[in-house]
Amino acid sequence: MPLTESPRQQAQALQPPTLSENLRLQAKTLLGSLGRQARLELLTRGIHIPPAICLGSDQHGQVLLLSPHPQARQIRLWLKNSHYLGELFLELSSLFELLQACNAEHPAAANRRFCLGLTSAGPLAYFEDYPQSAASAHAS
């Protein structure tokens, strides 16, 4: 049997992508771009990975270092002065929150926050649960 697409596969291939598929592609593309940009900025500042760097944001949209790192002071200075990174982080966070909202199996919890891990293997986006006391502190 030849290795060709069946007429049914061709018809399925012509269907427009779903909202979830579009969001997933946008999030994946932006995650890669942000990871490359962050890696370049870290290298120019002499900041090393490993260990991995975990980033999150506060209630004002300021990107924060969430994990311990031997070069934490330099990382915090970089984050404070990198407005472009902050904009990309917030855009990425919004895309992943929309993507999660499209996934009915895993509804978003109020006490979760978006995190970006910068690892030696590449960037990693995920949601992290944090205690209610931290949630109320972030809200004020």
PDB file of C-alpha atoms in Angstrom:
ATOM      1  CA  MET A   1       0.000   0.000   0.000  1.00  0.00           C
ATOM      2  CA  PRO A   2       1.475   3.386  -0.967  1.00  0.00           C
ATOM      3  CA  LEU A   3       2.314   5.927   1.716  1.00  0.00           C
ATOM      4  CA  THR A   4      -0.118   8.639   0.680  1.00  0.00           C
ATOM      5  CA  GLU A   5      -2.832  10.525   2.481  1.00  0.00           C
ATOM      6  CA  SER A   6      -6.326   9.219   2.239  1.00  0.00           C
ATOM      7  CA  PRO A   7      -9.098  11.584   1.020  1.00  0.00           C
ATOM      8  CA  ARG A   8     -10.371  11.716   4.615  1.00  0.00           C
ATOM      9  CA  GLN A   9      -6.952  12.852   5.926  1.00  0.00           C
ATOM     10  CA  GLN A  10      -6.825  15.536   3.232  1.00  0.00           C
ATOM     11  CA  ALA A  11     -10.271  16.836   4.262  1.00  0.00           C
ATOM     12  CA  GLN A  12      -9.200  16.933   7.917  1.00  0.00           C
ATOM     13  CA  ALA A  13      -6.008  18.771   6.996  1.00  0.00           C
ATOM     14  CA  LEU A  14      -8.050  21.578   5.394  1.00  0.00           C
ATOM     15  CA  GLN A  15     -10.038  22.313   8.549  1.00  0.00           C
ATOM     16  CA  PRO A  16      -9.062  25.592  10.191  1.00  0.00           C
ATOM     17  CA  PRO A  17      -7.164  25.277  13.471  1.00  0.00           C
ATOM     18  CA  THR A  18      -9.120  25.644  16.684  1.00  0.00           C
ATOM     19  CA  LEU A  19      -8.654  28.545  19.089  1.00  0.00           C
ATOM     20  CA  SER A  20      -6.781  26.227  21.433  1.00  0.00           C
ATOM     21  CA  GLU A  21      -4.427  25.125  18.633  1.00  0.00           C
ATOM     22  CA  ASN A  22      -3.760  28.744  17.641  1.00  0.00           C
ATOM     23  CA  LEU A  23      -3.058  29.743  21.239  1.00  0.00           C
ATOM     24  CA  ARG A  24      -0.778  26.729  21.731  1.00  0.00           C
ATOM     25  CA  LEU A  25       1.252  27.642  18.636  1.00  0.00           C
ATOM     26  CA  GLN A  26       1.503  31.305  19.674  1.00  0.00           C
ATOM     27  CA  ALA A  27       2.514  30.353  23.224  1.00  0.00           C
ATOM     28  CA  LYS A  28       5.115  27.855  21.998  1.00  0.00           C
ATOM     29  CA  THR A  29       6.587  30.391  19.558  1.00  0.00           C
ATOM     30  CA  LEU A  30       6.707  33.179  22.142  1.00  0.00           C
ATOM     31  CA  LEU A  31       8.167  30.836  24.770  1.00  0.00           C
ATOM     32  CA  GLY A  32      11.006  29.979  22.398  1.00  0.00           C
ATOM     33  CA  SER A  33      11.610  33.646  21.540  1.00  0.00           C
ATOM     34  CA  LEU A  34      11.577  34.713  25.176  1.00  0.00           C
ATOM     35  CA  GLY A  35      13.890  31.849  26.108  1.00  0.00           C
ATOM     36  CA  ARG A  36      16.413  32.808  23.423  1.00  0.00           C
ATOM     37  CA  GLN A  37      16.259  36.499  24.383  1.00  0.00           C
ATOM     38  CA  ALA A  38      16.652  35.749  28.090  1.00  0.00           C
ATOM     39  CA  ARG A  39      19.535  33.344  27.441  1.00  0.00           C
ATOM     40  CA  LEU A  40      21.347  35.977  25.367  1.00  0.00           C
ATOM     41  CA  GLU A  41      20.814  38.665  28.017  1.00  0.00           C
ATOM     42  CA  LEU A  42      21.980  36.324  30.777  1.00  0.00           C
ATOM     43  CA  LEU A  43      25.122  35.362  28.855  1.00  0.00           C
ATOM     44  CA  THR A  44      26.038  39.007  28.215  1.00  0.00           C
ATOM     45  CA  ARG A  45      25.763  39.640  31.970  1.00  0.00           C
ATOM     46  CA  GLY A  46      27.804  36.585  32.926  1.00  0.00           C
ATOM     47  CA  ILE A  47      24.833  34.896  34.630  1.00  0.00           C
ATOM     48  CA  HIS A  48      25.059  31.113  34.459  1.00  0.00           C
ATOM     49  CA  ILE A  49      22.500  28.344  34.088  1.00  0.00           C
ATOM     50  CA  PRO A  50      22.492  25.876  35.823  1.00  0.00           C
ATOM     51  CA  PRO A  51      21.118  26.264  38.320  1.00  0.00           C
ATOM     52  CA  ALA A  52      17.784  26.985  36.689  1.00  0.00           C
ATOM     53  CA  ILE A  53      16.093  30.336  37.152  1.00  0.00           C
ATOM     54  CA  CYS A  54      12.391  30.479  38.012  1.00  0.00           C
ATOM     55  CA  LEU A  55      10.572  33.712  37.208  1.00  0.00           C
ATOM     56  CA  GLY A  56       7.098  34.889  38.160  1.00  0.00           C
ATOM     57  CA  SER A  57       5.386  38.253  38.435  1.00  0.00           C
ATOM     58  CA  ASP A  58       3.874  40.323  41.203  1.00  0.00           C
ATOM     59  CA  GLN A  59       0.458  42.015  41.225  1.00  0.00           C
ATOM     60  CA  HIS A  60       1.946  45.033  39.390  1.00  0.00           C
ATOM     61  CA  GLY A  61       3.338  42.931  36.543  1.00  0.00           C
ATOM     62  CA  GLN A  62       6.962  43.231  37.666  1.00  0.00           C
ATOM     63  CA  VAL A  63       8.928  40.077  36.834  1.00  0.00           C
ATOM     64  CA  LEU A  64      10.470  38.527  39.948  1.00  0.00           C
ATOM     65  CA  LEU A  65      13.061  35.873  40.698  1.00  0.00           C
ATOM     66  CA  LEU A  66      11.265  33.052  42.539  1.00  0.00           C
ATOM     67  CA  SER A  67      14.108  30.563  42.947  1.00  0.00           C
ATOM     68  CA  PRO A  68      17.408  30.687  44.811  1.00  0.00           C
ATOM     69  CA  HIS A  69      20.428  31.268  42.595  1.00  0.00           C
ATOM     70  CA  PRO A  70      24.071  32.083  43.396  1.00  0.00           C
ATOM     71  CA  GLN A  71      23.814  35.153  41.152  1.00  0.00           C
ATOM     72  CA  ALA A  72      20.432  36.299  42.470  1.00  0.00           C
ATOM     73  CA  ARG A  73      21.537  39.903  42.912  1.00  0.00           C
ATOM     74  CA  GLN A  74      22.621  40.206  39.265  1.00  0.00           C
ATOM     75  CA  ILE A  75      19.426  38.485  38.106  1.00  0.00           C
ATOM     76  CA  ARG A  76      17.237  40.900  40.098  1.00  0.00           C
ATOM     77  CA  LEU A  77      19.121  43.859  38.621  1.00  0.00           C
ATOM     78  CA  TRP A  78      18.660  42.439  35.128  1.00  0.00           C
ATOM     79  CA  LEU A  79      14.928  41.912  35.724  1.00  0.00           C
ATOM     80  CA  LYS A  80      14.513  45.430  37.084  1.00  0.00           C
ATOM     81  CA  ASN A  81      16.116  46.954  33.983  1.00  0.00           C
ATOM     82  CA  SER A  82      14.781  44.659  31.252  1.00  0.00           C
ATOM     83  CA  HIS A  83      11.442  46.195  30.287  1.00  0.00           C
ATOM     84  CA  TYR A  84      11.295  44.218  27.050  1.00  0.00           C
ATOM     85  CA  LEU A  85      11.588  40.960  28.980  1.00  0.00           C
ATOM     86  CA  GLY A  86       8.789  42.105  31.301  1.00  0.00           C
ATOM     87  CA  GLU A  87       6.486  42.787  28.358  1.00  0.00           C
ATOM     88  CA  LEU A  88       7.251  39.409  26.791  1.00  0.00           C
ATOM     89  CA  PHE A  89       6.724  37.658  30.128  1.00  0.00           C
ATOM     90  CA  LEU A  90       3.287  39.246  30.616  1.00  0.00           C
ATOM     91  CA  GLU A  91       2.263  38.436  27.052  1.00  0.00           C
ATOM     92  CA  LEU A  92       3.395  34.832  27.505  1.00  0.00           C
ATOM     93  CA  SER A  93       1.576  34.608  30.821  1.00  0.00           C
ATOM     94  CA  SER A  94      -1.637  35.846  29.190  1.00  0.00           C
ATOM     95  CA  LEU A  95      -1.345  33.328  26.367  1.00  0.00           C
ATOM     96  CA  PHE A  96      -0.847  30.422  28.771  1.00  0.00           C
ATOM     97  CA  GLU A  97      -3.756  31.592  30.945  1.00  0.00           C
ATOM     98  CA  LEU A  98      -6.003  31.742  27.860  1.00  0.00           C
ATOM     99  CA  LEU A  99      -4.779  28.331  26.775  1.00  0.00           C
ATOM    100  CA  GLN A 100      -5.535  26.937  30.224  1.00  0.00           C
ATOM    101  CA  ALA A 101      -9.005  28.501  30.125  1.00  0.00           C
ATOM    102  CA  CYS A 102      -9.653  26.649  26.840  1.00  0.00           C
ATOM    103  CA  ASN A 103      -8.796  23.372  28.565  1.00  0.00           C
ATOM    104  CA  ALA A 104     -11.978  22.336  30.366  1.00  0.00           C
ATOM    105  CA  GLU A 105     -10.221  19.401  32.084  1.00  0.00           C
ATOM    106  CA  HIS A 106      -7.951  21.626  34.174  1.00  0.00           C
ATOM    107  CA  PRO A 107      -9.720  24.855  35.157  1.00  0.00           C
ATOM    108  CA  ALA A 108      -7.535  27.641  36.538  1.00  0.00           C
ATOM    109  CA  ALA A 109      -7.368  27.913  40.318  1.00  0.00           C
ATOM    110  CA  ALA A 110      -7.304  31.270  42.087  1.00  0.00           C
ATOM    111  CA  ASN A 111      -4.156  30.393  44.009  1.00  0.00           C
ATOM    112  CA  ARG A 112      -1.997  29.607  40.959  1.00  0.00           C
ATOM    113  CA  ARG A 113       0.562  31.758  39.256  1.00  0.00           C
ATOM    114  CA  PHE A 114       2.329  31.536  35.939  1.00  0.00           C
ATOM    115  CA  CYS A 115       6.059  30.769  36.115  1.00  0.00           C
ATOM    116  CA  LEU A 116       8.834  30.666  33.585  1.00  0.00           C
ATOM    117  CA  GLY A 117      11.773  28.377  34.156  1.00  0.00           C
ATOM    118  CA  LEU A 118      15.022  29.160  32.379  1.00  0.00           C
ATOM    119  CA  THR A 119      16.964  25.910  32.293  1.00  0.00           C
ATOM    120  CA  SER A 120      20.048  24.612  30.516  1.00  0.00           C
ATOM    121  CA  ALA A 121      17.682  22.532  28.342  1.00  0.00           C
ATOM    122  CA  GLY A 122      15.597  25.575  27.365  1.00  0.00           C
ATOM    123  CA  PRO A 123      12.638  27.552  28.704  1.00  0.00           C
ATOM    124  CA  LEU A 124       9.777  25.911  30.545  1.00  0.00           C
ATOM    125  CA  ALA A 125       6.369  27.471  31.222  1.00  0.00           C
ATOM    126  CA  TYR A 126       4.179  26.171  34.030  1.00  0.00           C
ATOM    127  CA  PHE A 127       1.671  27.101  36.703  1.00  0.00           C
ATOM    128  CA  GLU A 128       2.570  26.876  40.362  1.00  0.00           C
ATOM    129  CA  ASP A 129       0.252  26.634  43.344  1.00  0.00           C
ATOM    130  CA  TYR A 130       1.070  28.949  46.191  1.00  0.00           C
ATOM    131  CA  PRO A 131      -0.399  29.149  49.705  1.00  0.00           C
ATOM    132  CA  GLN A 132      -3.499  31.223  50.379  1.00  0.00           C
ATOM    133  CA  SER A 133      -1.477  33.560  52.609  1.00  0.00           C
ATOM    134  CA  ALA A 134       0.778  34.323  49.633  1.00  0.00           C
ATOM    135  CA  ALA A 135      -2.280  34.745  47.408  1.00  0.00           C
ATOM    136  CA  SER A 136      -3.742  37.382  49.716  1.00  0.00           C
ATOM    137  CA  ALA A 137      -0.351  39.092  49.981  1.00  0.00           C
ATOM    138  CA  HIS A 138      -0.124  39.216  46.167  1.00  0.00           C
ATOM    139  CA  ALA A 139      -3.617  40.691  45.949  1.00  0.00           C
ATOM    140  CA  SER A 140      -2.846  43.615  48.254  1.00  0.00           C
TER     141      SER A 140
END
